[in-house]
Amino acid sequence: MGALVRLDKYLADMGAGTRSEVKEYIRKGRITVGGKVVKQPDLKLDISQAEVYFDSRCIEYEALEYYMLNKPAGVVSATTDKHCKTVVELIETGKNKDLFPVGRLDKDTEGLLLITNDGDLAHRLLSPKKHVPKTYYAHIKGKVDEEDVIVFHSGIKLEDDFTTLPARLVIKKAGEVSEVEVTIYEGKFHQVKRMFEAVGKEVLYLKRLSMGDLVLDENLILGGYRKLTEEELNRLKG
């Protein structure tokens, strides 16, 4: 037997409406459980077995959800914002109203972002003690050379007296605008941009490719998302 949840909470948790709205739907006979109309909002359901329909739409209960998002520029890494669209608003198929982004990407940064409502997993991935690697692809104004590789590997002291852990810098193309991949092990505010500023260069474009064992699906268009596979989730939780 699975966990028991009130019918009104079950529906509200799965995004069918607010608690007061779903109570009204229930009273109007729009909800069936096991093929029978139910009008008791406080009916306790076994979430592992319940067959719940709202009108003709099946409402399956998912306590935890995990989405990989290819974040586009111009969208903020937040749950709500008065002025800009948020990454959570891009997850149109999300059932839970308590989804949030795991960590932040700057508004103008693209790439991998995990959206979930699993607070325990988020805490493990973001904990400073875990040193979860994050890899970015970047366009850099200025020629990146081997000296920069050495400096990044040695750790860079930023202006707030914070010194980064050794970072891995790989030069893909050197020139007036260089193309690089950089892996860092913290998640400080604007960290990659600040690290390149510290060596006299400027980040023109930034895209996150991976976070821990989670790698951006190259088939996801900007703004696209999908649920994590069981294998991806197991690796993250491993």
PDB file of C-alpha atoms in Angstrom:
ATOM      1  CA  MET A   1       0.000   0.000   0.000  1.00  0.00           C
ATOM      2  CA  GLY A   2       1.300   3.436  -0.921  1.00  0.00           C
ATOM      3  CA  ALA A   3       0.983   6.765   0.846  1.00  0.00           C
ATOM      4  CA  LEU A   4      -2.520   8.085   1.493  1.00  0.00           C
ATOM      5  CA  VAL A   5      -3.420  11.569   0.242  1.00  0.00           C
ATOM      6  CA  ARG A   6      -6.681  13.513   0.402  1.00  0.00           C
ATOM      7  CA  LEU A   7      -8.439  13.773  -2.956  1.00  0.00           C
ATOM      8  CA  ASP A   8      -8.400  17.592  -2.965  1.00  0.00           C
ATOM      9  CA  LYS A   9      -4.684  17.671  -2.159  1.00  0.00           C
ATOM     10  CA  TYR A  10      -3.998  14.993  -4.790  1.00  0.00           C
ATOM     11  CA  LEU A  11      -5.655  17.139  -7.475  1.00  0.00           C
ATOM     12  CA  ALA A  12      -4.113  20.416  -6.301  1.00  0.00           C
ATOM     13  CA  ASP A  13      -0.622  18.899  -6.110  1.00  0.00           C
ATOM     14  CA  MET A  14      -0.965  17.700  -9.701  1.00  0.00           C
ATOM     15  CA  GLY A  15      -1.898  21.165 -10.963  1.00  0.00           C
ATOM     16  CA  ALA A  16      -5.635  20.605 -11.513  1.00  0.00           C
ATOM     17  CA  GLY A  17      -6.348  23.869  -9.699  1.00  0.00           C
ATOM     18  CA  THR A  18      -6.079  25.538  -6.322  1.00  0.00           C
ATOM     19  CA  ARG A  19      -7.336  23.680  -3.265  1.00  0.00           C
ATOM     20  CA  SER A  20     -10.600  25.682  -3.304  1.00  0.00           C
ATOM     21  CA  GLU A  21     -11.014  25.220  -7.082  1.00  0.00           C
ATOM     22  CA  VAL A  22     -10.621  21.447  -6.965  1.00  0.00           C
ATOM     23  CA  LYS A  23     -13.092  21.199  -4.076  1.00  0.00           C
ATOM     24  CA  GLU A  24     -15.630  22.903  -6.333  1.00  0.00           C
ATOM     25  CA  TYR A  25     -14.813  20.485  -9.188  1.00  0.00           C
ATOM     26  CA  ILE A  26     -15.346  17.582  -6.779  1.00  0.00           C
ATOM     27  CA  ARG A  27     -18.677  18.959  -5.537  1.00  0.00           C
ATOM     28  CA  LYS A  28     -19.859  19.321  -9.151  1.00  0.00           C
ATOM     29  CA  GLY A  29     -19.171  15.636  -9.824  1.00  0.00           C
ATOM     30  CA  ARG A  30     -16.340  16.193 -12.301  1.00  0.00           C
ATOM     31  CA  ILE A  31     -13.982  13.785 -10.535  1.00  0.00           C
ATOM     32  CA  THR A  32     -14.125  10.010 -10.717  1.00  0.00           C
ATOM     33  CA  VAL A  33     -12.050   7.551  -8.697  1.00  0.00           C
ATOM     34  CA  GLY A  34     -11.992   3.957  -9.910  1.00  0.00           C
ATOM     35  CA  GLY A  35     -14.744   4.771 -12.391  1.00  0.00           C
ATOM     36  CA  LYS A  36     -17.140   6.206  -9.799  1.00  0.00           C
ATOM     37  CA  VAL A  37     -18.036   9.851  -9.214  1.00  0.00           C
ATOM     38  CA  VAL A  38     -16.702  11.023  -5.858  1.00  0.00           C
ATOM     39  CA  LYS A  39     -17.920  14.165  -4.097  1.00  0.00           C
ATOM     40  CA  GLN A  40     -15.896  13.981  -0.870  1.00  0.00           C
ATOM     41  CA  PRO A  41     -12.796  16.245  -0.986  1.00  0.00           C
ATOM     42  CA  ASP A  42     -11.375  14.534   2.106  1.00  0.00           C
ATOM     43  CA  LEU A  43     -11.481  11.034   0.599  1.00  0.00           C
ATOM     44  CA  LYS A  44      -8.105   9.346   1.259  1.00  0.00           C
ATOM     45  CA  LEU A  45      -6.459   7.830  -1.816  1.00  0.00           C
ATOM     46  CA  ASP A  46      -3.639   5.338  -2.145  1.00  0.00           C
ATOM     47  CA  ILE A  47      -1.449   7.267  -4.593  1.00  0.00           C
ATOM     48  CA  SER A  48       0.175   4.070  -5.886  1.00  0.00           C
ATOM     49  CA  GLN A  49      -3.136   2.577  -7.028  1.00  0.00           C
ATOM     50  CA  ALA A  50      -5.718   5.341  -7.441  1.00  0.00           C
ATOM     51  CA  GLU A  51      -7.317   5.819 -10.858  1.00  0.00           C
ATOM     52  CA  VAL A  52      -8.377   9.456 -10.811  1.00  0.00           C
ATOM     53  CA  TYR A  53     -10.037  11.269 -13.717  1.00  0.00           C
ATOM     54  CA  PHE A  54     -10.875  14.970 -13.987  1.00  0.00           C
ATOM     55  CA  ASP A  55     -13.640  15.047 -16.611  1.00  0.00           C
ATOM     56  CA  SER A  56     -12.058  12.615 -19.098  1.00  0.00           C
ATOM     57  CA  ARG A  57      -8.424  13.394 -18.262  1.00  0.00           C
ATOM     58  CA  CYS A  58      -6.433  10.925 -16.207  1.00  0.00           C
ATOM     59  CA  ILE A  59      -4.595  12.561 -13.295  1.00  0.00           C
ATOM     60  CA  GLU A  60      -1.604  10.452 -12.314  1.00  0.00           C
ATOM     61  CA  TYR A  61       0.162  11.327  -9.090  1.00  0.00           C
ATOM     62  CA  GLU A  62       3.870  12.050  -9.283  1.00  0.00           C
ATOM     63  CA  ALA A  63       5.304  13.093  -5.956  1.00  0.00           C
ATOM     64  CA  LEU A  64       8.675  14.045  -7.465  1.00  0.00           C
ATOM     65  CA  GLU A  65       9.430  15.328 -10.959  1.00  0.00           C
ATOM     66  CA  TYR A  66      12.746  15.836 -12.757  1.00  0.00           C
ATOM     67  CA  TYR A  67      13.216  17.803 -15.986  1.00  0.00           C
ATOM     68  CA  MET A  68      16.262  18.609 -18.083  1.00  0.00           C
ATOM     69  CA  LEU A  69      15.898  22.084 -19.584  1.00  0.00           C
ATOM     70  CA  ASN A  70      18.004  23.674 -22.322  1.00  0.00           C
ATOM     71  CA  LYS A  71      17.718  27.184 -20.937  1.00  0.00           C
ATOM     72  CA  PRO A  72      17.549  29.997 -23.495  1.00  0.00           C
ATOM     73  CA  ALA A  73      18.994  33.468 -22.897  1.00  0.00           C
ATOM     74  CA  GLY A  74      16.559  36.060 -21.571  1.00  0.00           C
ATOM     75  CA  VAL A  75      14.870  33.719 -19.099  1.00  0.00           C
ATOM     76  CA  VAL A  76      15.653  33.967 -15.379  1.00  0.00           C
ATOM     77  CA  SER A  77      16.524  31.050 -13.097  1.00  0.00           C
ATOM     78  CA  ALA A  78      13.725  31.569 -10.608  1.00  0.00           C
ATOM     79  CA  THR A  79      10.257  30.328  -9.726  1.00  0.00           C
ATOM     80  CA  THR A  80       8.618  33.761 -10.033  1.00  0.00           C
ATOM     81  CA  ASP A  81       9.647  37.122 -11.444  1.00  0.00           C
ATOM     82  CA  LYS A  82       7.637  40.323 -11.956  1.00  0.00           C
ATOM     83  CA  HIS A  83       9.439  41.363 -15.138  1.00  0.00           C
ATOM     84  CA  CYS A  84      10.831  38.307 -16.934  1.00  0.00           C
ATOM     85  CA  LYS A  85       9.757  34.809 -17.880  1.00  0.00           C
ATOM     86  CA  THR A  86      11.144  32.177 -15.539  1.00  0.00           C
ATOM     87  CA  VAL A  87      12.628  28.760 -16.278  1.00  0.00           C
ATOM     88  CA  VAL A  88       9.803  27.104 -14.317  1.00  0.00           C
ATOM     89  CA  GLU A  89       7.224  28.704 -16.624  1.00  0.00           C
ATOM     90  CA  LEU A  90       8.856  26.874 -19.557  1.00  0.00           C
ATOM     91  CA  ILE A  91       7.911  23.486 -18.052  1.00  0.00           C
ATOM     92  CA  GLU A  92       4.374  23.409 -19.403  1.00  0.00           C
ATOM     93  CA  THR A  93       3.785  19.725 -18.672  1.00  0.00           C
ATOM     94  CA  GLY A  94       4.900  19.986 -15.056  1.00  0.00           C
ATOM     95  CA  LYS A  95       2.260  18.676 -12.685  1.00  0.00           C
ATOM     96  CA  ASN A  96       3.688  19.942  -9.408  1.00  0.00           C
ATOM     97  CA  LYS A  97       3.305  23.590  -8.533  1.00  0.00           C
ATOM     98  CA  ASP A  98       6.434  23.498  -6.360  1.00  0.00           C
ATOM     99  CA  LEU A  99       9.013  22.949  -9.133  1.00  0.00           C
ATOM    100  CA  PHE A 100      12.223  24.988  -8.892  1.00  0.00           C
ATOM    101  CA  PRO A 101      15.588  25.255 -10.682  1.00  0.00           C
ATOM    102  CA  VAL A 102      18.578  23.522  -9.100  1.00  0.00           C
ATOM    103  CA  GLY A 103      21.059  26.375  -8.906  1.00  0.00           C
ATOM    104  CA  ARG A 104      21.189  29.361 -11.204  1.00  0.00           C
ATOM    105  CA  LEU A 105      22.278  30.265 -14.691  1.00  0.00           C
ATOM    106  CA  ASP A 106      22.690  33.972 -15.471  1.00  0.00           C
ATOM    107  CA  LYS A 107      19.896  35.511 -17.515  1.00  0.00           C
ATOM    108  CA  ASP A 108      22.107  35.638 -20.633  1.00  0.00           C
ATOM    109  CA  THR A 109      23.550  32.134 -20.136  1.00  0.00           C
ATOM    110  CA  GLU A 110      22.176  29.133 -22.003  1.00  0.00           C
ATOM    111  CA  GLY A 111      22.277  25.424 -21.448  1.00  0.00           C
ATOM    112  CA  LEU A 112      21.651  22.688 -18.932  1.00  0.00           C
ATOM    113  CA  LEU A 113      19.388  23.354 -15.985  1.00  0.00           C
ATOM    114  CA  LEU A 114      17.712  20.770 -13.785  1.00  0.00           C
ATOM    115  CA  ILE A 115      14.142  21.579 -12.770  1.00  0.00           C
ATOM    116  CA  THR A 116      12.636  19.501  -9.957  1.00  0.00           C
ATOM    117  CA  ASN A 117      10.769  19.556  -6.668  1.00  0.00           C
ATOM    118  CA  ASP A 118      13.216  17.164  -4.989  1.00  0.00           C
ATOM    119  CA  GLY A 119      14.791  19.311  -2.298  1.00  0.00           C
ATOM    120  CA  ASP A 120      17.078  16.553  -1.026  1.00  0.00           C
ATOM    121  CA  LEU A 121      18.643  15.998  -4.457  1.00  0.00           C
ATOM    122  CA  ALA A 122      19.015  19.746  -4.992  1.00  0.00           C
ATOM    123  CA  HIS A 123      20.785  20.083  -1.660  1.00  0.00           C
ATOM    124  CA  ARG A 124      23.236  17.305  -2.540  1.00  0.00           C
ATOM    125  CA  LEU A 125      24.035  18.810  -5.948  1.00  0.00           C
ATOM    126  CA  LEU A 126      24.466  22.341  -4.609  1.00  0.00           C
ATOM    127  CA  SER A 127      26.293  21.570  -1.374  1.00  0.00           C
ATOM    128  CA  PRO A 128      29.701  23.338  -1.369  1.00  0.00           C
ATOM    129  CA  LYS A 129      31.181  20.259   0.288  1.00  0.00           C
ATOM    130  CA  LYS A 130      30.308  18.037  -2.689  1.00  0.00           C
ATOM    131  CA  HIS A 131      32.312  20.005  -5.301  1.00  0.00           C
ATOM    132  CA  VAL A 132      29.982  18.881  -8.105  1.00  0.00           C
ATOM    133  CA  PRO A 133      31.702  19.646 -11.458  1.00  0.00           C
ATOM    134  CA  LYS A 134      29.981  21.953 -13.918  1.00  0.00           C
ATOM    135  CA  THR A 135      31.256  22.212 -17.493  1.00  0.00           C
ATOM    136  CA  TYR A 136      30.625  25.207 -19.773  1.00  0.00           C
ATOM    137  CA  TYR A 137      31.287  26.038 -23.406  1.00  0.00           C
ATOM    138  CA  ALA A 138      32.237  29.673 -23.918  1.00  0.00           C
ATOM    139  CA  HIS A 139      33.267  32.285 -26.474  1.00  0.00           C
ATOM    140  CA  ILE A 140      35.976  34.496 -25.015  1.00  0.00           C
ATOM    141  CA  LYS A 141      37.048  37.913 -26.241  1.00  0.00           C
ATOM    142  CA  GLY A 142      40.813  37.652 -26.463  1.00  0.00           C
ATOM    143  CA  LYS A 143      43.276  34.864 -27.206  1.00  0.00           C
ATOM    144  CA  VAL A 144      43.169  32.164 -24.538  1.00  0.00           C
ATOM    145  CA  ASP A 145      46.561  30.481 -24.181  1.00  0.00           C
ATOM    146  CA  GLU A 146      48.377  27.851 -22.133  1.00  0.00           C
ATOM    147  CA  GLU A 147      49.222  30.415 -19.470  1.00  0.00           C
ATOM    148  CA  ASP A 148      45.508  30.820 -18.828  1.00  0.00           C
ATOM    149  CA  VAL A 149      45.165  27.038 -18.597  1.00  0.00           C
ATOM    150  CA  ILE A 150      47.841  27.002 -15.887  1.00  0.00           C
ATOM    151  CA  VAL A 151      46.259  29.909 -13.987  1.00  0.00           C
ATOM    152  CA  PHE A 152      42.832  28.245 -14.025  1.00  0.00           C
ATOM    153  CA  HIS A 153      44.373  24.972 -12.842  1.00  0.00           C
ATOM    154  CA  SER A 154      46.091  26.789  -9.981  1.00  0.00           C
ATOM    155  CA  GLY A 155      42.873  28.404  -8.740  1.00  0.00           C
ATOM    156  CA  ILE A 156      41.970  32.054  -9.208  1.00  0.00           C
ATOM    157  CA  LYS A 157      41.525  34.595  -6.432  1.00  0.00           C
ATOM    158  CA  LEU A 158      38.433  36.664  -7.137  1.00  0.00           C
ATOM    159  CA  GLU A 159      37.734  40.162  -5.874  1.00  0.00           C
ATOM    160  CA  ASP A 160      35.800  39.019  -2.796  1.00  0.00           C
ATOM    161  CA  ASP A 161      38.878  37.181  -1.451  1.00  0.00           C
ATOM    162  CA  PHE A 162      37.467  33.865  -2.618  1.00  0.00           C
ATOM    163  CA  THR A 163      39.916  31.527  -4.350  1.00  0.00           C
ATOM    164  CA  THR A 164      38.435  28.957  -6.716  1.00  0.00           C
ATOM    165  CA  LEU A 165      39.292  25.301  -6.666  1.00  0.00           C
ATOM    166  CA  PRO A 166      41.549  24.187  -9.549  1.00  0.00           C
ATOM    167  CA  ALA A 167      39.507  24.484 -12.743  1.00  0.00           C
ATOM    168  CA  ARG A 168      39.988  22.637 -16.026  1.00  0.00           C
ATOM    169  CA  LEU A 169      40.309  24.907 -19.061  1.00  0.00           C
ATOM    170  CA  VAL A 170      40.376  23.324 -22.529  1.00  0.00           C
ATOM    171  CA  ILE A 171      41.116  25.515 -25.564  1.00  0.00           C
ATOM    172  CA  LYS A 172      38.958  24.514 -28.531  1.00  0.00           C
ATOM    173  CA  LYS A 173      39.976  27.428 -30.740  1.00  0.00           C
ATOM    174  CA  ALA A 174      42.356  30.312 -30.030  1.00  0.00           C
ATOM    175  CA  GLY A 175      42.003  33.689 -31.703  1.00  0.00           C
ATOM    176  CA  GLU A 176      40.518  37.149 -31.312  1.00  0.00           C
ATOM    177  CA  VAL A 177      37.463  35.271 -30.112  1.00  0.00           C
ATOM    178  CA  SER A 178      38.516  32.003 -28.481  1.00  0.00           C
ATOM    179  CA  GLU A 179      36.325  28.965 -27.962  1.00  0.00           C
ATOM    180  CA  VAL A 180      36.869  27.033 -24.744  1.00  0.00           C
ATOM    181  CA  GLU A 181      35.396  24.519 -22.340  1.00  0.00           C
ATOM    182  CA  VAL A 182      35.857  25.171 -18.637  1.00  0.00           C
ATOM    183  CA  THR A 183      34.978  22.950 -15.704  1.00  0.00           C
ATOM    184  CA  ILE A 184      34.509  24.482 -12.260  1.00  0.00           C
ATOM    185  CA  TYR A 185      33.701  22.895  -8.901  1.00  0.00           C
ATOM    186  CA  GLU A 186      31.776  25.666  -7.180  1.00  0.00           C
ATOM    187  CA  GLY A 187      28.815  27.791  -8.158  1.00  0.00           C
ATOM    188  CA  LYS A 188      29.649  31.333  -7.131  1.00  0.00           C
ATOM    189  CA  PHE A 189      27.755  34.288  -8.605  1.00  0.00           C
ATOM    190  CA  HIS A 190      28.988  34.991 -12.194  1.00  0.00           C
ATOM    191  CA  GLN A 191      31.938  32.728 -11.419  1.00  0.00           C
ATOM    192  CA  VAL A 192      33.047  31.825 -14.951  1.00  0.00           C
ATOM    193  CA  LYS A 193      32.745  35.434 -16.101  1.00  0.00           C
ATOM    194  CA  ARG A 194      34.694  36.648 -13.084  1.00  0.00           C
ATOM    195  CA  MET A 195      37.429  34.070 -13.614  1.00  0.00           C
ATOM    196  CA  PHE A 196      38.029  35.248 -17.178  1.00  0.00           C
ATOM    197  CA  GLU A 197      37.894  38.886 -16.076  1.00  0.00           C
ATOM    198  CA  ALA A 198      40.667  38.023 -13.605  1.00  0.00           C
ATOM    199  CA  VAL A 199      42.926  37.070 -16.549  1.00  0.00           C
ATOM    200  CA  GLY A 200      41.964  40.147 -18.573  1.00  0.00           C
ATOM    201  CA  LYS A 201      39.387  38.575 -20.850  1.00  0.00           C
ATOM    202  CA  GLU A 202      35.631  38.783 -21.399  1.00  0.00           C
ATOM    203  CA  VAL A 203      32.985  36.089 -21.773  1.00  0.00           C
ATOM    204  CA  LEU A 204      30.864  36.815 -24.845  1.00  0.00           C
ATOM    205  CA  TYR A 205      28.753  33.658 -24.803  1.00  0.00           C
ATOM    206  CA  LEU A 206      28.255  30.996 -22.156  1.00  0.00           C
ATOM    207  CA  LYS A 207      26.460  27.656 -22.256  1.00  0.00           C
ATOM    208  CA  ARG A 208      26.406  24.977 -19.574  1.00  0.00           C
ATOM    209  CA  LEU A 209      27.007  21.494 -20.944  1.00  0.00           C
ATOM    210  CA  SER A 210      26.908  19.355 -17.827  1.00  0.00           C
ATOM    211  CA  MET A 211      26.364  19.265 -14.080  1.00  0.00           C
ATOM    212  CA  GLY A 212      27.801  16.279 -12.281  1.00  0.00           C
ATOM    213  CA  ASP A 213      26.807  13.197 -14.295  1.00  0.00           C
ATOM    214  CA  LEU A 214      23.942  14.984 -16.032  1.00  0.00           C
ATOM    215  CA  VAL A 215      24.845  15.982 -19.609  1.00  0.00           C
ATOM    216  CA  LEU A 216      22.766  18.300 -21.784  1.00  0.00           C
ATOM    217  CA  ASP A 217      20.843  16.369 -24.430  1.00  0.00           C
ATOM    218  CA  GLU A 218      22.104  17.753 -27.756  1.00  0.00           C
ATOM    219  CA  ASN A 219      18.688  17.070 -29.287  1.00  0.00           C
ATOM    220  CA  LEU A 220      16.965  19.585 -27.003  1.00  0.00           C
ATOM    221  CA  ILE A 221      16.295  22.904 -28.731  1.00  0.00           C
ATOM    222  CA  LEU A 222      16.698  26.135 -26.774  1.00  0.00           C
ATOM    223  CA  GLY A 223      13.750  26.330 -24.417  1.00  0.00           C
ATOM    224  CA  GLY A 224      13.120  22.615 -24.877  1.00  0.00           C
ATOM    225  CA  TYR A 225      12.905  20.168 -22.004  1.00  0.00           C
ATOM    226  CA  ARG A 226      12.225  16.539 -21.196  1.00  0.00           C
ATOM    227  CA  LYS A 227      11.917  14.316 -18.181  1.00  0.00           C
ATOM    228  CA  LEU A 228      15.120  12.708 -16.946  1.00  0.00           C
ATOM    229  CA  THR A 229      15.536   9.078 -17.873  1.00  0.00           C
ATOM    230  CA  GLU A 230      15.708   6.514 -15.081  1.00  0.00           C
ATOM    231  CA  GLU A 231      19.400   5.993 -15.878  1.00  0.00           C
ATOM    232  CA  GLU A 232      20.152   9.738 -15.619  1.00  0.00           C
ATOM    233  CA  LEU A 233      18.296   9.982 -12.335  1.00  0.00           C
ATOM    234  CA  ASN A 234      20.076   6.966 -10.897  1.00  0.00           C
ATOM    235  CA  ARG A 235      23.457   8.451 -11.841  1.00  0.00           C
ATOM    236  CA  LEU A 236      22.556  11.773 -10.223  1.00  0.00           C
ATOM    237  CA  LYS A 237      21.384  10.108  -7.052  1.00  0.00           C
ATOM    238  CA  GLY A 238      24.212   7.587  -7.067  1.00  0.00           C
TER     239      GLY A 238
END
